[in-house]
Amino acid sequence: MEAGIGSPTEVRIYRADVVGSMLRPAWLIEARQQFRAGAMGPEAYKEIEDRAVAEAISVQEHAGVDVVTDGEMRRDIFFDLFANGMSGFSRAVGHTVRFRGKRPQDAMEVQVPFAVTDKIRPRSSPALKEFLAARDRTERPLKVTLPSPMLIGGFWSPEHSGAVYPDPFALFAESGEVVRGWVRERFDAGCRYVQIDAPEFNEVYADARVRAEYESRGIDPARFKAEGAELLNYVAGAFRPPGTRLGLHVCKGNGTQSWIAEGGYEDICREVFKRADDFDVFHLEFDDERSGSFEPLRHLPDDKVAVLGLVSTKWQTVEEPDLLRHRIQQAAAFHPRRQLALATQCGFASASETAEQRKITPEIQAAKLRRVADVAHSVWN
């Protein structure tokens, strides 16, 4: 298998990569509800979480992908590390996130259930515990995902947060310090692959409607783009041992069969990725026409890895191998083929406070991961 040049040293490219979450089984969701209601003890609940993690890893291993995660089984949603890993959050009705779909009935609105109401401070990080609990359950490389520091903007509002953070960018800066510390903590613990999930960043770059929503909430989109790029680079600049890699995942916000933003990668590739020296791997969503063409990949430096998210986690149809190979070849016209890899476009899970809403079944999830592995290994051998 070909190697690529990463930072800070040469590292192997995982041709069949994954993004993060896996479908959370109904029995885990039920146990979580019982535990939070006081009807299940912590030891019994931990055994159930451990079982869910073991099964998530097993599914990925049997599919043949090159790197695995714990499926984010211990989380409700990918960014809940903010509320669980920082103080300063309270239950409060936040702003409304609007998703659009191909059909009117696929559109939906989600109310943010938390808000920043006090100064944030780091607490014992759940993601570190996730890594330590999962690393001995697999011989495959284990990836840990962390939320982008700017994603905390989803919990800021003038009403709830204005007294402590009248300027939301002061909150973003403090969030950056915490996330940078989390990155270093993972690497110090022996993790070799950390991924920053930054859907909000691409949403603002790609979609004028999203920019208008940010502006209506008192967050300047132009400043968000400029300072956000600097903050991502700052987070990526945390000390890293040799042989480790840092990835950036930028989708467009995914719901059941819906999404937050539309638009291509031209601006973000040109203005951000080109200068993001300390990131090695860029996970990009390309599962349908919403994401535009592969042409913006020409801005990505040749030593960076572009992981093509060609396999959808929203639609039930398993992608045809020949189509995936053809699309990889199309992307290779704009970025070196040796620096490409394949993955799903996003994680498989949605919020699990009540139950999973995805229409992907466990069987389809496994088939899609196998398709990623089979096609990637046939293309790069």
mmCIF file with all atom_site columns, N, CA, C and O in Angstrom, residues 195-220:
data_model
loop_
_atom_site.group_PDB
_atom_site.id
_atom_site.type_symbol
_atom_site.label_atom_id
_atom_site.label_alt_id
_atom_site.label_comp_id
_atom_site.label_asym_id
_atom_site.label_entity_id
_atom_site.label_seq_id
_atom_site.pdbx_PDB_ins_code
_atom_site.Cartn_x
_atom_site.Cartn_y
_atom_site.Cartn_z
_atom_site.occupancy
_atom_site.B_iso_or_equiv
_atom_site.pdbx_formal_charge
_atom_site.auth_seq_id
_atom_site.auth_comp_id
_atom_site.auth_asym_id
_atom_site.auth_atom_id
_atom_site.pdbx_PDB_model_num
ATOM 1   N N  . GLN A 1 195 ? -9.554  13.147 14.646 1.00 0.00 ? 195 GLN A N  1
ATOM 2   C CA . GLN A 1 195 ? -10.309 13.858 13.613 1.00 0.00 ? 195 GLN A CA 1
ATOM 3   C C  . GLN A 1 195 ? -11.133 14.973 14.236 1.00 0.00 ? 195 GLN A C  1
ATOM 4   O O  . GLN A 1 195 ? -11.826 14.755 15.229 1.00 0.00 ? 195 GLN A O  1
ATOM 5   N N  . ILE A 1 196 ? -11.051 16.160 13.657 1.00 0.00 ? 196 ILE A N  1
ATOM 6   C CA . ILE A 1 196 ? -11.873 17.292 14.067 1.00 0.00 ? 196 ILE A CA 1
ATOM 7   C C  . ILE A 1 196 ? -13.085 17.357 13.147 1.00 0.00 ? 196 ILE A C  1
ATOM 8   O O  . ILE A 1 196 ? -12.944 17.418 11.925 1.00 0.00 ? 196 ILE A O  1
ATOM 9   N N  . ASP A 1 197 ? -14.279 17.324 13.737 1.00 0.00 ? 197 ASP A N  1
ATOM 10  C CA . ASP A 1 197 ? -15.519 17.409 12.961 1.00 0.00 ? 197 ASP A CA 1
ATOM 11  C C  . ASP A 1 197 ? -15.971 18.866 12.906 1.00 0.00 ? 197 ASP A C  1
ATOM 12  O O  . ASP A 1 197 ? -16.270 19.469 13.941 1.00 0.00 ? 197 ASP A O  1
ATOM 13  N N  . ALA A 1 198 ? -16.038 19.420 11.695 1.00 0.00 ? 198 ALA A N  1
ATOM 14  C CA . ALA A 1 198 ? -16.330 20.850 11.532 1.00 0.00 ? 198 ALA A CA 1
ATOM 15  C C  . ALA A 1 198 ? -17.402 21.089 10.473 1.00 0.00 ? 198 ALA A C  1
ATOM 16  O O  . ALA A 1 198 ? -17.167 21.811 9.503  1.00 0.00 ? 198 ALA A O  1
ATOM 17  N N  . PRO A 1 199 ? -18.599 20.536 10.641 1.00 0.00 ? 199 PRO A N  1
ATOM 18  C CA . PRO A 1 199 ? -19.634 20.782 9.631  1.00 0.00 ? 199 PRO A CA 1
ATOM 19  C C  . PRO A 1 199 ? -20.028 22.251 9.548  1.00 0.00 ? 199 PRO A C  1
ATOM 20  O O  . PRO A 1 199 ? -20.325 22.762 8.468  1.00 0.00 ? 199 PRO A O  1
ATOM 21  N N  . GLU A 1 200 ? -20.026 22.933 10.693 1.00 0.00 ? 200 GLU A N  1
ATOM 22  C CA . GLU A 1 200 ? -20.460 24.339 10.714 1.00 0.00 ? 200 GLU A CA 1
ATOM 23  C C  . GLU A 1 200 ? -19.573 25.221 9.841  1.00 0.00 ? 200 GLU A C  1
ATOM 24  O O  . GLU A 1 200 ? -20.036 26.192 9.241  1.00 0.00 ? 200 GLU A O  1
ATOM 25  N N  . PHE A 1 201 ? -18.314 24.861 9.739  1.00 0.00 ? 201 PHE A N  1
ATOM 26  C CA . PHE A 1 201 ? -17.376 25.680 8.982  1.00 0.00 ? 201 PHE A CA 1
ATOM 27  C C  . PHE A 1 201 ? -17.699 25.629 7.497  1.00 0.00 ? 201 PHE A C  1
ATOM 28  O O  . PHE A 1 201 ? -17.761 26.661 6.815  1.00 0.00 ? 201 PHE A O  1
ATOM 29  N N  . ASN A 1 202 ? -17.930 24.416 7.006  1.00 0.00 ? 202 ASN A N  1
ATOM 30  C CA . ASN A 1 202 ? -18.262 24.280 5.595  1.00 0.00 ? 202 ASN A CA 1
ATOM 31  C C  . ASN A 1 202 ? -19.644 24.835 5.287  1.00 0.00 ? 202 ASN A C  1
ATOM 32  O O  . ASN A 1 202 ? -19.888 25.372 4.208  1.00 0.00 ? 202 ASN A O  1
ATOM 33  N N  . GLU A 1 203 ? -20.574 24.695 6.241  1.00 0.00 ? 203 GLU A N  1
ATOM 34  C CA . GLU A 1 203 ? -21.920 25.239 6.035  1.00 0.00 ? 203 GLU A CA 1
ATOM 35  C C  . GLU A 1 203 ? -21.869 26.742 5.788  1.00 0.00 ? 203 GLU A C  1
ATOM 36  O O  . GLU A 1 203 ? -22.538 27.262 4.894  1.00 0.00 ? 203 GLU A O  1
ATOM 37  N N  . VAL A 1 204 ? -21.057 27.436 6.584  1.00 0.00 ? 204 VAL A N  1
ATOM 38  C CA . VAL A 1 204 ? -20.959 28.895 6.445  1.00 0.00 ? 204 VAL A CA 1
ATOM 39  C C  . VAL A 1 204 ? -20.271 29.266 5.136  1.00 0.00 ? 204 VAL A C  1
ATOM 40  O O  . VAL A 1 204 ? -20.671 30.208 4.448  1.00 0.00 ? 204 VAL A O  1
ATOM 41  N N  . TYR A 1 205 ? -19.242 28.528 4.777  1.00 0.00 ? 205 TYR A N  1
ATOM 42  C CA . TYR A 1 205 ? -18.537 28.815 3.527  1.00 0.00 ? 205 TYR A CA 1
ATOM 43  C C  . TYR A 1 205 ? -19.404 28.537 2.305  1.00 0.00 ? 205 TYR A C  1
ATOM 44  O O  . TYR A 1 205 ? -19.366 29.267 1.315  1.00 0.00 ? 205 TYR A O  1
ATOM 45  N N  . ALA A 1 206 ? -20.198 27.468 2.362  1.00 0.00 ? 206 ALA A N  1
ATOM 46  C CA . ALA A 1 206 ? -20.860 26.982 1.153  1.00 0.00 ? 206 ALA A CA 1
ATOM 47  C C  . ALA A 1 206 ? -22.210 27.624 0.884  1.00 0.00 ? 206 ALA A C  1
ATOM 48  O O  . ALA A 1 206 ? -22.602 27.759 -0.276 1.00 0.00 ? 206 ALA A O  1
ATOM 49  N N  . ASP A 1 207 ? -22.944 28.027 1.923  1.00 0.00 ? 207 ASP A N  1
ATOM 50  C CA . ASP A 1 207 ? -24.365 28.296 1.750  1.00 0.00 ? 207 ASP A CA 1
ATOM 51  C C  . ASP A 1 207 ? -24.749 29.686 2.249  1.00 0.00 ? 207 ASP A C  1
ATOM 52  O O  . ASP A 1 207 ? -24.605 29.997 3.434  1.00 0.00 ? 207 ASP A O  1
ATOM 53  N N  . ALA A 1 208 ? -25.280 30.504 1.346  1.00 0.00 ? 208 ALA A N  1
ATOM 54  C CA . ALA A 1 208 ? -25.684 31.874 1.695  1.00 0.00 ? 208 ALA A CA 1
ATOM 55  C C  . ALA A 1 208 ? -26.823 31.875 2.713  1.00 0.00 ? 208 ALA A C  1
ATOM 56  O O  . ALA A 1 208 ? -26.908 32.773 3.562  1.00 0.00 ? 208 ALA A O  1
ATOM 57  N N  . ARG A 1 209 ? -27.699 30.886 2.643  1.00 0.00 ? 209 ARG A N  1
ATOM 58  C CA . ARG A 1 209 ? -28.802 30.828 3.594  1.00 0.00 ? 209 ARG A CA 1
ATOM 59  C C  . ARG A 1 209 ? -28.290 30.627 5.016  1.00 0.00 ? 209 ARG A C  1
ATOM 60  O O  . ARG A 1 209 ? -28.776 31.249 5.966  1.00 0.00 ? 209 ARG A O  1
ATOM 61  N N  . VAL A 1 210 ? -27.286 29.769 5.173  1.00 0.00 ? 210 VAL A N  1
ATOM 62  C CA . VAL A 1 210 ? -26.705 29.538 6.495  1.00 0.00 ? 210 VAL A CA 1
ATOM 63  C C  . VAL A 1 210 ? -26.013 30.807 6.991  1.00 0.00 ? 210 VAL A C  1
ATOM 64  O O  . VAL A 1 210 ? -26.127 31.171 8.171  1.00 0.00 ? 210 VAL A O  1
ATOM 65  N N  . ARG A 1 211 ? -25.310 31.484 6.102  1.00 0.00 ? 211 ARG A N  1
ATOM 66  C CA . ARG A 1 211 ? -24.657 32.738 6.506  1.00 0.00 ? 211 ARG A CA 1
ATOM 67  C C  . ARG A 1 211 ? -25.687 33.756 6.997  1.00 0.00 ? 211 ARG A C  1
ATOM 68  O O  . ARG A 1 211 ? -25.457 34.466 7.984  1.00 0.00 ? 211 ARG A O  1
ATOM 69  N N  . ALA A 1 212 ? -26.833 33.823 6.337  1.00 0.00 ? 212 ALA A N  1
ATOM 70  C CA . ALA A 1 212 ? -27.890 34.750 6.765  1.00 0.00 ? 212 ALA A CA 1
ATOM 71  C C  . ALA A 1 212 ? -28.423 34.375 8.139  1.00 0.00 ? 212 ALA A C  1
ATOM 72  O O  . ALA A 1 212 ? -28.719 35.253 8.966  1.00 0.00 ? 212 ALA A O  1
ATOM 73  N N  . GLU A 1 213 ? -28.540 33.084 8.419  1.00 0.00 ? 213 GLU A N  1
ATOM 74  C CA . GLU A 1 213 ? -29.009 32.643 9.727  1.00 0.00 ? 213 GLU A CA 1
ATOM 75  C C  . GLU A 1 213 ? -28.005 33.009 10.822 1.00 0.00 ? 213 GLU A C  1
ATOM 76  O O  . GLU A 1 213 ? -28.392 33.438 11.915 1.00 0.00 ? 213 GLU A O  1
ATOM 77  N N  . TYR A 1 214 ? -26.722 32.840 10.541 1.00 0.00 ? 214 TYR A N  1
ATOM 78  C CA . TYR A 1 214 ? -25.702 33.230 11.512 1.00 0.00 ? 214 TYR A CA 1
ATOM 79  C C  . TYR A 1 214 ? -25.799 34.729 11.798 1.00 0.00 ? 214 TYR A C  1
ATOM 80  O O  . TYR A 1 214 ? -25.738 35.163 12.954 1.00 0.00 ? 214 TYR A O  1
ATOM 81  N N  . GLU A 1 215 ? -25.944 35.510 10.740 1.00 0.00 ? 215 GLU A N  1
ATOM 82  C CA . GLU A 1 215 ? -26.011 36.957 10.916 1.00 0.00 ? 215 GLU A CA 1
ATOM 83  C C  . GLU A 1 215 ? -27.231 37.353 11.737 1.00 0.00 ? 215 GLU A C  1
ATOM 84  O O  . GLU A 1 215 ? -27.149 38.250 12.594 1.00 0.00 ? 215 GLU A O  1
ATOM 85  N N  . SER A 1 216 ? -28.355 36.668 11.538 1.00 0.00 ? 216 SER A N  1
ATOM 86  C CA . SER A 1 216 ? -29.566 36.992 12.293 1.00 0.00 ? 216 SER A CA 1
ATOM 87  C C  . SER A 1 216 ? -29.406 36.664 13.776 1.00 0.00 ? 216 SER A C  1
ATOM 88  O O  . SER A 1 216 ? -30.101 37.251 14.618 1.00 0.00 ? 216 SER A O  1
ATOM 89  N N  . ARG A 1 217 ? -28.476 35.759 14.104 1.00 0.00 ? 217 ARG A N  1
ATOM 90  C CA . ARG A 1 217 ? -28.224 35.401 15.499 1.00 0.00 ? 217 ARG A CA 1
ATOM 91  C C  . ARG A 1 217 ? -27.138 36.263 16.132 1.00 0.00 ? 217 ARG A C  1
ATOM 92  O O  . ARG A 1 217 ? -26.800 36.076 17.311 1.00 0.00 ? 217 ARG A O  1
ATOM 93  N N  . GLY A 1 218 ? -26.564 37.170 15.368 1.00 0.00 ? 218 GLY A N  1
ATOM 94  C CA . GLY A 1 218 ? -25.539 38.048 15.910 1.00 0.00 ? 218 GLY A CA 1
ATOM 95  C C  . GLY A 1 218 ? -24.127 37.545 15.739 1.00 0.00 ? 218 GLY A C  1
ATOM 96  O O  . GLY A 1 218 ? -23.208 38.010 16.429 1.00 0.00 ? 218 GLY A O  1
ATOM 97  N N  . ILE A 1 219 ? -23.918 36.584 14.815 1.00 0.00 ? 219 ILE A N  1
ATOM 98  C CA . ILE A 1 219 ? -22.581 36.045 14.538 1.00 0.00 ? 219 ILE A CA 1
ATOM 99  C C  . ILE A 1 219 ? -22.198 36.461 13.128 1.00 0.00 ? 219 ILE A C  1
ATOM 100 O O  . ILE A 1 219 ? -22.838 36.052 12.156 1.00 0.00 ? 219 ILE A O  1
ATOM 101 N N  . ASP A 1 220 ? -21.174 37.276 13.000 1.00 0.00 ? 220 ASP A N  1
ATOM 102 C CA . ASP A 1 220 ? -20.742 37.818 11.709 1.00 0.00 ? 220 ASP A CA 1
ATOM 103 C C  . ASP A 1 220 ? -20.129 36.696 10.866 1.00 0.00 ? 220 ASP A C  1
ATOM 104 O O  . ASP A 1 220 ? -19.078 36.143 11.232 1.00 0.00 ? 220 ASP A O  1
#
